[in-house]
Amino acid sequence: MSLFWIVIRRLAEIEERMTTSKKTITRDEWEKRLNDVKIRKEDMNKLVMNFLVTEGYVEAAEKFRMESGTEPDIDLATISERMAVKKAVQCGNVEDAIEKVNDLNPEILDTNPQLFFHLQQQRLIELIRNGKIEEALEFAQEELAPRGEENQSFLEELERTVSLLAFEDVSNCPVGELLDISQRLKTASEVNAAILTSQSHEKDPKLPSLLKMLLWAQNQLDEKFDYPRINDLSSATLEDPAV
């Protein structure tokens, strides 16, 4: 049984005992309930491996594979290739990133016009960042404008990007965030997700989703119970309810 359904089942069992008044669950009772939940070590190991693979920690994944005997669901060699693409985008080397993606799997960009446009848009942003105005205008006209004619959302994004050229001080520009590092990270994340999808792997790690589910379940319980809850996810320490 997955952790999701374990959480849901426990929540349902507690809700069955709910009354209109708010109850207090003691630490002993709560810890007993938690101890009754049996989670296999193999499932926990798979969660860890899933996180390491998805986030691209290839050395850690290899070491964990050797120590735990948990096999990843993709070739670990492809992680390094994926991370090289991601790093290239994060550093502003978009042409290099596109070349690496095509070397990895040319169908990724061929079948994902939005991703390809965003990479080309990021390339335009880098030209503007480096003050290559004439080259930026030529690139926008030849490479991006035709795509904008076919797609309204692409056209709007292109217009926002080109508008950077109208401002001498981009720090006060309404679209100045396009030159922020967060834009590179956003594009890099999109490429990373596309590569993972092409490898039949989840684009997001499961562990953060489970932590969000834990917070949601606690918020639901807060409405009817006082109980030892986890406030600091990094330590996972149970804290007694305030009296």
Short mmCIF file of C-alpha atoms in Angstrom, two decimals:
data_model
loop_
_atom_site.label_atom_id
_atom_site.label_comp_id
_atom_site.label_asym_id
_atom_site.label_seq_id
_atom_site.Cartn_x
_atom_site.Cartn_y
_atom_site.Cartn_z
CA MET A 1 0.00 0.00 0.00
CA SER A 2 1.38 3.43 -0.96
CA LEU A 3 2.10 6.10 1.63
CA PHE A 4 -0.71 8.17 0.13
CA TRP A 5 -3.35 5.58 0.92
CA ILE A 6 -1.86 4.87 4.34
CA VAL A 7 -2.25 8.56 5.22
CA ILE A 8 -5.78 8.67 3.81
CA ARG A 9 -6.78 5.49 5.65
CA ARG A 10 -5.49 6.74 8.98
CA LEU A 11 -7.19 10.07 8.45
CA ALA A 12 -10.48 8.32 7.66
CA GLU A 13 -10.22 6.14 10.76
CA ILE A 14 -9.71 9.19 12.93
CA GLU A 15 -12.54 11.11 11.29
CA GLU A 16 -14.91 8.24 12.07
CA ARG A 17 -14.34 8.92 15.76
CA MET A 18 -14.86 12.66 15.46
CA THR A 19 -17.45 14.51 17.49
CA THR A 20 -18.40 18.14 17.49
CA SER A 21 -15.88 18.88 20.24
CA LYS A 22 -12.15 19.02 19.68
CA LYS A 23 -10.32 16.08 21.19
CA THR A 24 -6.78 15.76 22.46
CA ILE A 25 -4.64 12.83 21.40
CA THR A 26 -1.80 12.09 23.76
CA ARG A 27 1.75 11.49 22.60
CA ASP A 28 1.59 7.82 23.67
CA GLU A 29 -1.60 7.23 21.74
CA TRP A 30 -0.32 9.07 18.68
CA GLU A 31 3.00 7.23 18.64
CA LYS A 32 1.13 3.94 18.97
CA ARG A 33 -0.95 4.84 15.93
CA LEU A 34 2.20 5.71 13.98
CA ASN A 35 3.91 2.49 15.02
CA ASP A 36 0.91 0.51 13.77
CA VAL A 37 1.67 1.76 10.25
CA LYS A 38 4.01 -0.71 8.60
CA ILE A 39 6.16 0.65 5.78
CA ARG A 40 8.61 -1.64 4.03
CA LYS A 41 12.23 -0.57 3.92
CA GLU A 42 12.25 -1.39 0.21
CA ASP A 43 9.54 1.21 -0.39
CA MET A 44 11.47 3.84 1.53
CA ASN A 45 14.60 3.02 -0.47
CA LYS A 46 12.67 3.40 -3.72
CA LEU A 47 11.52 6.84 -2.59
CA VAL A 48 15.09 7.88 -1.89
CA MET A 49 16.33 6.53 -5.23
CA ASN A 50 13.47 8.26 -7.04
CA PHE A 51 14.49 11.57 -5.48
CA LEU A 52 18.18 11.15 -6.29
CA VAL A 53 17.51 10.16 -9.90
CA THR A 54 14.93 12.87 -10.57
CA GLU A 55 17.04 15.63 -9.03
CA GLY A 56 20.14 14.42 -10.85
CA TYR A 57 22.42 13.34 -8.00
CA VAL A 58 24.14 10.67 -10.05
CA GLU A 59 27.05 9.96 -7.67
CA ALA A 60 24.75 9.73 -4.69
CA ALA A 61 22.37 7.49 -6.64
CA GLU A 62 25.20 5.13 -7.60
CA LYS A 63 26.46 4.98 -4.02
CA PHE A 64 22.94 4.40 -2.70
CA ARG A 65 22.40 1.64 -5.28
CA MET A 66 25.51 -0.16 -4.07
CA GLU A 67 24.68 0.26 -0.38
CA SER A 68 20.96 -0.54 -0.48
CA GLY A 69 20.68 -2.80 -3.50
CA THR A 70 17.95 -0.54 -4.88
CA GLU A 71 18.03 -0.43 -8.66
CA PRO A 72 17.08 2.84 -10.41
CA ASP A 73 14.42 2.70 -13.11
CA ILE A 74 16.66 4.44 -15.66
CA ASP A 75 20.28 4.17 -16.76
CA LEU A 76 22.32 6.29 -14.35
CA ALA A 77 24.56 7.34 -17.25
CA THR A 78 21.68 9.34 -18.68
CA ILE A 79 21.52 11.43 -15.50
CA SER A 80 24.90 13.02 -16.26
CA GLU A 81 23.74 13.81 -19.78
CA ARG A 82 20.52 15.35 -18.48
CA MET A 83 22.37 17.41 -15.90
CA ALA A 84 24.75 18.67 -18.58
CA VAL A 85 21.77 20.01 -20.50
CA LYS A 86 20.31 21.60 -17.39
CA LYS A 87 23.62 23.20 -16.44
CA ALA A 88 24.08 24.61 -19.94
CA VAL A 89 20.72 26.40 -19.75
CA GLN A 90 21.42 27.64 -16.24
CA CYS A 91 24.71 29.13 -17.49
CA GLY A 92 23.04 30.76 -20.49
CA ASN A 93 24.61 28.43 -23.06
CA VAL A 94 21.35 27.70 -24.82
CA GLU A 95 22.80 26.66 -28.17
CA ASP A 96 24.94 24.07 -26.41
CA ALA A 97 21.89 22.88 -24.45
CA ILE A 98 19.84 22.42 -27.63
CA GLU A 99 22.67 20.46 -29.22
CA LYS A 100 22.95 18.22 -26.16
CA VAL A 101 19.20 17.59 -26.10
CA ASN A 102 19.26 16.57 -29.75
CA ASP A 103 22.20 14.26 -29.11
CA LEU A 104 20.28 12.70 -26.24
CA ASN A 105 16.98 12.33 -28.09
CA PRO A 106 16.06 14.51 -31.11
CA GLU A 107 12.37 13.67 -30.71
CA ILE A 108 12.21 15.69 -27.47
CA LEU A 109 12.28 19.02 -29.28
CA ASP A 110 10.64 17.73 -32.46
CA THR A 111 7.53 16.75 -30.52
CA ASN A 112 7.49 19.64 -28.06
CA PRO A 113 7.17 22.97 -29.91
CA GLN A 114 6.53 24.89 -26.69
CA LEU A 115 9.78 23.69 -25.14
CA PHE A 116 11.71 24.50 -28.31
CA PHE A 117 10.19 27.98 -28.41
CA HIS A 118 11.10 28.61 -24.77
CA LEU A 119 14.69 27.54 -25.45
CA GLN A 120 14.85 29.88 -28.44
CA GLN A 121 13.28 32.60 -26.32
CA GLN A 122 15.96 32.04 -23.69
CA ARG A 123 18.59 32.29 -26.42
CA LEU A 124 17.11 35.66 -27.41
CA ILE A 125 17.20 36.78 -23.79
CA GLU A 126 20.89 35.88 -23.57
CA LEU A 127 21.66 37.91 -26.71
CA ILE A 128 19.90 40.91 -25.17
CA ARG A 129 21.68 40.36 -21.86
CA ASN A 130 25.04 40.44 -23.66
CA GLY A 131 24.19 43.63 -25.54
CA LYS A 132 24.07 41.97 -28.97
CA ILE A 133 21.14 44.06 -30.09
CA GLU A 134 21.41 43.66 -33.86
CA GLU A 135 21.93 39.93 -33.55
CA ALA A 136 19.00 39.72 -31.14
CA LEU A 137 16.66 41.53 -33.55
CA GLU A 138 17.76 39.37 -36.45
CA PHE A 139 17.33 36.20 -34.40
CA ALA A 140 13.88 37.26 -33.23
CA GLN A 141 12.80 38.05 -36.77
CA GLU A 142 14.13 34.89 -38.38
CA GLU A 143 13.65 32.25 -35.69
CA LEU A 144 10.87 33.36 -33.36
CA ALA A 145 8.55 35.60 -35.37
CA PRO A 146 7.42 32.77 -37.70
CA ARG A 147 6.47 30.67 -34.68
CA GLY A 148 4.61 33.61 -33.18
CA GLU A 149 2.52 33.87 -36.33
CA GLU A 150 1.36 30.31 -35.77
CA ASN A 151 0.73 30.54 -32.05
CA GLN A 152 -0.79 33.52 -30.21
CA SER A 153 0.80 32.69 -26.86
CA PHE A 154 4.22 32.45 -28.52
CA LEU A 155 3.64 35.85 -30.12
CA GLU A 156 2.77 37.42 -26.76
CA GLU A 157 5.89 35.96 -25.15
CA LEU A 158 8.01 37.17 -28.03
CA GLU A 159 6.59 40.69 -27.73
CA ARG A 160 7.35 40.71 -23.98
CA THR A 161 10.91 39.60 -24.62
CA VAL A 162 11.61 42.07 -27.43
CA SER A 163 10.22 44.88 -25.26
CA LEU A 164 13.40 44.58 -23.18
CA LEU A 165 15.14 46.46 -25.98
CA ALA A 166 12.99 49.54 -25.36
CA PHE A 167 14.50 50.19 -21.92
CA GLU A 168 17.97 51.50 -21.14
CA ASP A 169 17.58 50.54 -17.48
CA VAL A 170 16.13 47.04 -17.43
CA SER A 171 16.03 47.08 -13.63
CA ASN A 172 12.98 49.35 -13.91
CA CYS A 173 11.57 47.48 -16.89
CA PRO A 174 8.11 45.89 -16.45
CA VAL A 175 9.48 42.65 -17.92
CA GLY A 176 12.91 42.87 -16.33
CA GLU A 177 12.36 39.53 -14.59
CA LEU A 178 13.15 37.86 -17.92
CA LEU A 179 16.80 38.76 -17.33
CA ASP A 180 16.74 37.35 -13.81
CA ILE A 181 18.44 34.05 -13.03
CA SER A 182 15.03 32.65 -12.14
CA GLN A 183 14.09 32.73 -15.84
CA ARG A 184 17.07 30.53 -16.67
CA LEU A 185 16.11 28.16 -13.87
CA LYS A 186 12.53 28.03 -15.12
CA THR A 187 13.64 27.10 -18.63
CA ALA A 188 16.18 24.59 -17.30
CA SER A 189 13.47 22.96 -15.20
CA GLU A 190 11.19 22.67 -18.21
CA VAL A 191 13.94 20.97 -20.24
CA ASN A 192 14.75 18.65 -17.37
CA ALA A 193 11.10 17.61 -17.06
CA ALA A 194 10.85 16.96 -20.81
CA ILE A 195 13.91 14.72 -20.78
CA LEU A 196 12.59 12.75 -17.82
CA THR A 197 9.22 12.31 -19.54
CA SER A 198 10.97 11.03 -22.67
CA GLN A 199 12.66 8.43 -20.47
CA SER A 200 9.29 7.31 -19.03
CA HIS A 201 10.25 8.72 -15.66
CA GLU A 202 8.23 11.05 -13.44
CA LYS A 203 9.20 14.65 -14.02
CA ASP A 204 8.87 15.46 -10.32
CA PRO A 205 10.24 13.46 -7.37
CA LYS A 206 7.67 11.69 -5.21
CA LEU A 207 9.13 12.68 -1.84
CA PRO A 208 8.18 16.41 -1.92
CA SER A 209 4.63 15.43 -2.91
CA LEU A 210 4.38 13.12 0.07
CA LEU A 211 5.59 15.88 2.38
CA LYS A 212 2.94 18.22 0.97
CA MET A 213 0.39 15.47 1.58
CA LEU A 214 1.58 15.19 5.18
CA LEU A 215 1.05 18.93 5.71
CA TRP A 216 -2.41 18.71 4.14
CA ALA A 217 -3.37 15.77 6.39
CA GLN A 218 -2.18 17.64 9.49
CA ASN A 219 -4.19 20.70 8.50
CA GLN A 220 -7.28 18.52 8.20
CA LEU A 221 -6.69 17.02 11.65
CA ASP A 222 -6.04 20.43 13.19
CA GLU A 223 -9.71 21.28 12.76
CA LYS A 224 -10.86 18.53 15.14
CA PHE A 225 -7.90 17.40 17.21
CA ASP A 226 -5.01 18.55 19.34
CA TYR A 227 -2.23 16.06 18.75
CA PRO A 228 1.57 15.84 18.46
CA ARG A 229 2.32 17.22 15.01
CA ILE A 230 5.42 17.64 12.88
CA ASN A 231 6.19 21.33 12.46
CA ASP A 232 9.78 21.00 11.26
CA LEU A 233 9.95 18.64 8.28
CA SER A 234 13.74 18.66 8.31
CA SER A 235 13.86 16.98 11.73
CA ALA A 236 10.45 15.23 11.65
CA THR A 237 10.20 15.77 15.40
CA LEU A 238 6.79 15.37 17.01
CA GLU A 239 5.81 18.44 19.01
CA ASP A 240 3.18 18.31 21.71
CA PRO A 241 0.16 20.57 21.17
CA ALA A 242 0.20 23.92 22.91
CA VAL A 243 -1.87 23.94 26.09
#
